[in-house]
mmCIF file of C-alpha atoms in Angstrom:
data_model
loop_
_atom_site.group_PDB
_atom_site.id
_atom_site.type_symbol
_atom_site.label_atom_id
_atom_site.label_comp_id
_atom_site.label_asym_id
_atom_site.label_seq_id
_atom_site.Cartn_x
_atom_site.Cartn_y
_atom_site.Cartn_z
ATOM 1 C CA MET A 1 77.684 90.104 104.593
ATOM 2 C CA LYS A 2 79.802 91.466 101.801
ATOM 3 C CA ALA A 3 83.520 91.822 102.475
ATOM 4 C CA ARG A 4 85.361 94.446 100.489
ATOM 5 C CA ARG A 5 88.986 94.599 99.452
ATOM 6 C CA THR A 6 91.218 96.818 101.532
ATOM 7 C CA PRO A 7 91.703 100.068 99.596
ATOM 8 C CA TRP A 8 95.227 100.867 98.403
ATOM 9 C CA TRP A 9 95.332 104.086 100.364
ATOM 10 C CA CYS A 10 95.092 102.155 103.662
ATOM 11 C CA TYR A 11 98.485 100.610 102.946
ATOM 12 C CA VAL A 12 99.962 103.978 101.992
ATOM 13 C CA LEU A 13 98.515 105.618 105.112
ATOM 14 C CA ALA A 14 99.766 102.809 107.362
ATOM 15 C CA THR A 15 103.245 103.047 105.834
ATOM 16 C CA ALA A 16 103.322 106.829 106.230
ATOM 17 C CA LEU A 17 102.171 106.684 109.852
ATOM 18 C CA GLY A 18 104.694 103.943 110.614
ATOM 19 C CA LEU A 19 107.430 105.969 108.926
ATOM 20 C CA LEU A 20 106.596 109.039 110.995
ATOM 21 C CA ALA A 21 106.495 107.003 114.202
ATOM 22 C CA GLY A 22 109.821 105.313 113.391
ATOM 23 C CA ILE A 23 111.455 108.646 112.630
ATOM 24 C CA GLY A 24 109.982 110.111 115.820
ATOM 25 C CA LEU A 25 111.265 107.237 117.947
ATOM 26 C CA ALA A 26 114.747 107.451 116.454
ATOM 27 C CA LYS A 27 114.805 111.226 116.925
ATOM 28 C CA TYR A 28 113.681 110.835 120.536
ATOM 29 C CA GLY A 29 116.481 108.310 121.044
ATOM 30 C CA GLU A 30 119.015 110.808 119.701
ATOM 31 C CA ILE A 31 117.725 113.605 121.934
ATOM 32 C CA SER A 32 117.454 111.508 125.096
ATOM 33 C CA GLY A 33 120.729 109.676 124.586
ATOM 34 C CA PHE A 34 118.909 106.367 124.934
ATOM 35 C CA PRO A 35 118.853 104.903 121.415
ATOM 36 C CA LEU A 36 115.748 102.821 120.765
ATOM 37 C CA VAL A 37 116.433 101.834 117.158
ATOM 38 C CA GLY A 38 116.836 98.331 115.829
ATOM 39 C CA ALA A 39 114.888 95.116 115.925
ATOM 40 C CA PRO A 40 115.730 91.960 117.841
ATOM 41 C CA TRP A 41 116.316 89.035 115.506
ATOM 42 C CA ILE A 42 113.224 87.277 116.815
ATOM 43 C CA VAL A 43 110.995 89.984 115.256
ATOM 44 C CA PRO A 44 111.703 89.244 111.566
ATOM 45 C CA VAL A 45 111.662 85.508 112.268
ATOM 46 C CA VAL A 46 108.237 85.652 113.928
ATOM 47 C CA LEU A 47 106.896 87.973 111.222
ATOM 48 C CA ALA A 48 108.140 85.636 108.483
ATOM 49 C CA ILE A 49 106.562 82.598 110.161
ATOM 50 C CA LEU A 50 103.323 84.528 110.615
ATOM 51 C CA GLY A 51 103.345 85.488 106.939
ATOM 52 C CA PHE A 52 103.835 81.911 105.786
ATOM 53 C CA VAL A 53 101.067 80.627 108.092
ATOM 54 C CA VAL A 54 98.606 83.214 106.742
ATOM 55 C CA LEU A 55 99.649 82.413 103.157
ATOM 56 C CA TYR A 56 99.118 78.700 103.789
ATOM 57 C CA MET A 57 95.647 79.360 105.214
ATOM 58 C CA ALA A 58 94.743 81.590 102.253
ATOM 59 C CA LEU A 59 95.925 78.939 99.797
ATOM 60 C CA GLN A 60 93.677 76.381 101.519
ATOM 61 C CA ILE A 61 90.674 78.680 101.149
ATOM 62 C CA HIS A 62 91.571 79.373 97.513
ATOM 63 C CA LYS A 63 91.922 75.675 96.779
ATOM 64 C CA TYR A 64 88.495 74.990 98.222
ATOM 65 C CA THR A 65 86.728 77.862 96.476
ATOM 66 C CA THR A 66 88.215 77.179 93.027
ATOM 67 C CA THR A 67 87.703 73.415 93.035
ATOM 68 C CA ASP A 68 84.885 72.022 90.897
ATOM 69 C CA SER A 69 81.740 71.275 92.859
ATOM 70 C CA GLU A 70 82.050 67.546 92.096
ATOM 71 C CA LYS A 71 85.611 67.409 93.433
ATOM 72 C CA ARG A 72 84.713 69.728 96.305
ATOM 73 C CA ALA A 73 82.337 67.070 97.647
ATOM 74 C CA GLN A 74 85.394 64.864 98.284
ATOM 75 C CA LEU A 75 87.143 67.586 100.306
ATOM 76 C CA LYS A 76 86.495 68.373 103.944
ATOM 77 C CA PRO A 77 83.732 70.976 104.266
ATOM 78 C CA LEU A 78 84.952 74.541 104.609
ATOM 79 C CA ASP A 79 84.284 76.109 107.967
ATOM 80 C CA PRO A 80 82.907 79.620 107.302
ATOM 81 C CA GLN A 81 84.475 80.916 110.508
ATOM 82 C CA LYS A 82 87.871 79.642 109.394
ATOM 83 C CA ALA A 83 87.423 81.311 105.995
ATOM 84 C CA PHE A 84 86.416 84.589 107.643
ATOM 85 C CA ALA A 85 89.300 84.385 110.125
ATOM 86 C CA THR A 86 91.695 83.782 107.228
ATOM 87 C CA LEU A 87 90.375 86.803 105.363
ATOM 88 C CA VAL A 88 90.674 88.999 108.452
ATOM 89 C CA SER A 89 94.190 87.666 109.070
ATOM 90 C CA CYS A 90 95.175 88.544 105.511
ATOM 91 C CA LYS A 91 93.787 92.055 105.858
ATOM 92 C CA ALA A 92 95.519 92.544 109.219
ATOM 93 C CA LEU A 93 98.819 91.158 107.938
ATOM 94 C CA GLY A 94 98.755 93.504 104.949
ATOM 95 C CA VAL A 95 98.079 96.648 106.965
ATOM 96 C CA ALA A 96 100.386 95.666 109.847
ATOM 97 C CA GLY A 97 103.131 94.759 107.376
ATOM 98 C CA ALA A 98 102.799 98.195 105.773
ATOM 99 C CA ALA A 99 102.864 99.989 109.138
ATOM 100 C CA LEU A 100 105.839 98.002 110.412
ATOM 101 C CA ALA A 101 107.723 98.467 107.138
ATOM 102 C CA GLY A 102 107.291 102.206 107.642
ATOM 103 C CA TRP A 103 108.308 101.881 111.298
ATOM 104 C CA TYR A 104 111.550 100.079 110.550
ATOM 105 C CA GLY A 105 112.122 102.207 107.444
ATOM 106 C CA GLY A 106 111.886 105.362 109.553
ATOM 107 C CA GLN A 107 114.383 104.000 112.038
ATOM 108 C CA LEU A 108 116.634 102.980 109.153
ATOM 109 C CA ILE A 109 116.524 106.462 107.603
ATOM 110 C CA MET A 110 117.357 108.141 110.904
ATOM 111 C CA SER A 111 120.203 105.680 111.612
ATOM 112 C CA LEU A 112 121.964 106.107 108.263
ATOM 113 C CA PRO A 113 123.864 109.301 109.212
ATOM 114 C CA HIS A 114 125.347 107.448 112.205
ATOM 115 C CA GLY A 115 126.276 104.348 110.216
ATOM 116 C CA GLU A 116 129.987 104.463 111.127
ATOM 117 C CA ALA A 117 129.186 103.630 114.753
ATOM 118 C CA THR A 118 129.013 99.909 115.495
ATOM 119 C CA PHE A 119 125.688 100.148 117.305
ATOM 120 C CA TYR A 120 124.038 102.045 114.470
ATOM 121 C CA SER A 121 125.519 99.857 111.748
ATOM 122 C CA GLN A 122 124.006 96.834 113.500
ATOM 123 C CA ALA A 123 120.688 98.702 113.890
ATOM 124 C CA ILE A 124 120.717 99.617 110.181
ATOM 125 C CA PHE A 125 121.190 95.969 109.246
ATOM 126 C CA GLU A 126 118.466 94.805 111.671
ATOM 127 C CA CYS A 127 115.994 97.451 110.482
ATOM 128 C CA ALA A 128 116.695 96.664 106.824
ATOM 129 C CA ILE A 129 116.010 92.949 107.350
ATOM 130 C CA ALA A 130 112.876 93.680 109.402
ATOM 131 C CA ALA A 131 111.595 96.171 106.791
ATOM 132 C CA ILE A 132 112.108 93.643 103.982
ATOM 133 C CA VAL A 133 110.235 90.952 105.922
ATOM 134 C CA CYS A 134 107.421 93.435 106.643
ATOM 135 C CA ILE A 135 107.142 94.350 102.956
ATOM 136 C CA ILE A 136 106.931 90.641 102.120
ATOM 137 C CA ASP A 137 104.233 90.257 104.794
ATOM 138 C CA MET A 138 102.309 93.170 103.279
ATOM 139 C CA ILE A 139 102.478 91.521 99.847
ATOM 140 C CA ILE A 140 101.374 88.193 101.343
ATOM 141 C CA GLY A 141 98.456 89.955 103.045
ATOM 142 C CA ILE A 142 97.342 91.617 99.802
ATOM 143 C CA ALA A 143 97.739 88.390 97.822
ATOM 144 C CA GLY A 144 96.023 86.371 100.567
ATOM 145 C CA GLU A 145 93.085 88.759 100.499
ATOM 146 C CA TRP A 146 92.805 88.106 96.759
ATOM 147 C CA LEU A 147 93.113 84.344 97.304
ATOM 148 C CA CYS A 148 90.194 84.405 99.755
ATOM 149 C CA GLN A 149 87.780 85.744 97.140
ATOM 150 C CA ILE A 150 84.801 83.502 96.568
ATOM 151 C CA PRO A 151 83.868 83.047 92.923
ATOM 152 C CA PRO A 152 80.457 84.481 92.056
ATOM 153 C CA ILE A 153 77.511 82.179 92.590
ATOM 154 C CA ASP A 154 74.725 82.240 90.005
ATOM 155 C CA GLY A 155 72.246 83.720 92.435
ATOM 156 C CA PRO A 156 70.083 86.811 91.955
ATOM 157 C CA GLU A 157 73.053 89.087 92.741
ATOM 158 C CA SER A 158 75.423 87.661 90.111
ATOM 159 C CA PRO A 159 76.107 89.674 86.956
ATOM 160 C CA LYS A 160 74.934 86.792 84.749
ATOM 161 C CA MET A 161 71.588 86.592 86.509
ATOM 162 C CA LYS A 162 71.106 90.367 86.447
ATOM 163 C CA THR A 163 71.738 90.411 82.682
ATOM 164 C CA ALA A 164 69.408 87.455 82.123
ATOM 165 C CA THR A 165 66.665 89.050 84.230
ATOM 166 C CA GLN A 166 66.977 92.297 82.291
ATOM 167 C CA ARG A 167 66.835 90.397 78.983
ATOM 168 C CA ASN A 168 63.730 88.534 80.139
ATOM 169 C CA ARG A 169 62.038 91.830 81.059
ATOM 170 C CA TYR A 170 62.778 93.260 77.618
ATOM 171 C CA ALA A 171 61.557 90.082 75.945
ATOM 172 C CA ALA A 172 58.365 90.085 78.005
ATOM 173 C CA ALA A 173 57.759 93.744 77.200
ATOM 174 C CA ALA A 174 58.383 93.130 73.486
ATOM 175 C CA THR A 175 56.075 90.118 73.483
ATOM 176 C CA LYS A 176 53.376 92.048 75.363
ATOM 177 C CA SER A 177 53.554 94.998 72.947
ATOM 178 C CA ALA A 178 53.574 92.675 69.916
ATOM 179 C CA THR A 179 50.418 90.863 71.088
ATOM 180 C CA GLN A 180 48.680 94.157 71.879
ATOM 181 C CA SER A 181 49.407 95.572 68.428
ATOM 182 C CA LYS A 182 47.803 92.486 66.754
ATOM 183 C CA VAL A 183 44.563 92.924 68.667
#
């Protein structure tokens, strides 16, 4: 199985959809008279803890994959399921961080005109903190995805082996044509 990096446009799309949803929720709160903006303080705390846990897991995978093979023998063997789960967690954290940053950013934008009210000023502060934590989580997810890359192995798929195989074919063809021209 070959895992691919998450394309940049996924983060942009997630942010845009989150922004639209956040704006829609804040607008609905204005129309209904039941404001739904803001974020409880537990949300940025949990998101920050989640980000640091995923970063720690990605750093463990990176440490294992970049260690020399002689030193790697001294380390605990890497569980492939743990490595895959870490990669998926990094991808999910990046996209969810982008979507939630848009969500809280949308609420923040819609709350700014009402900033003189105590409720909205508190909501603006909460949404700003939550959006910053979500942006940090998105960055951690993108960086963690990069940290989970496995260095190329010199197998038949590696660029070095493909170049060497092509060189050998040319050399064999040159040798074959040289021996045929002598005969």
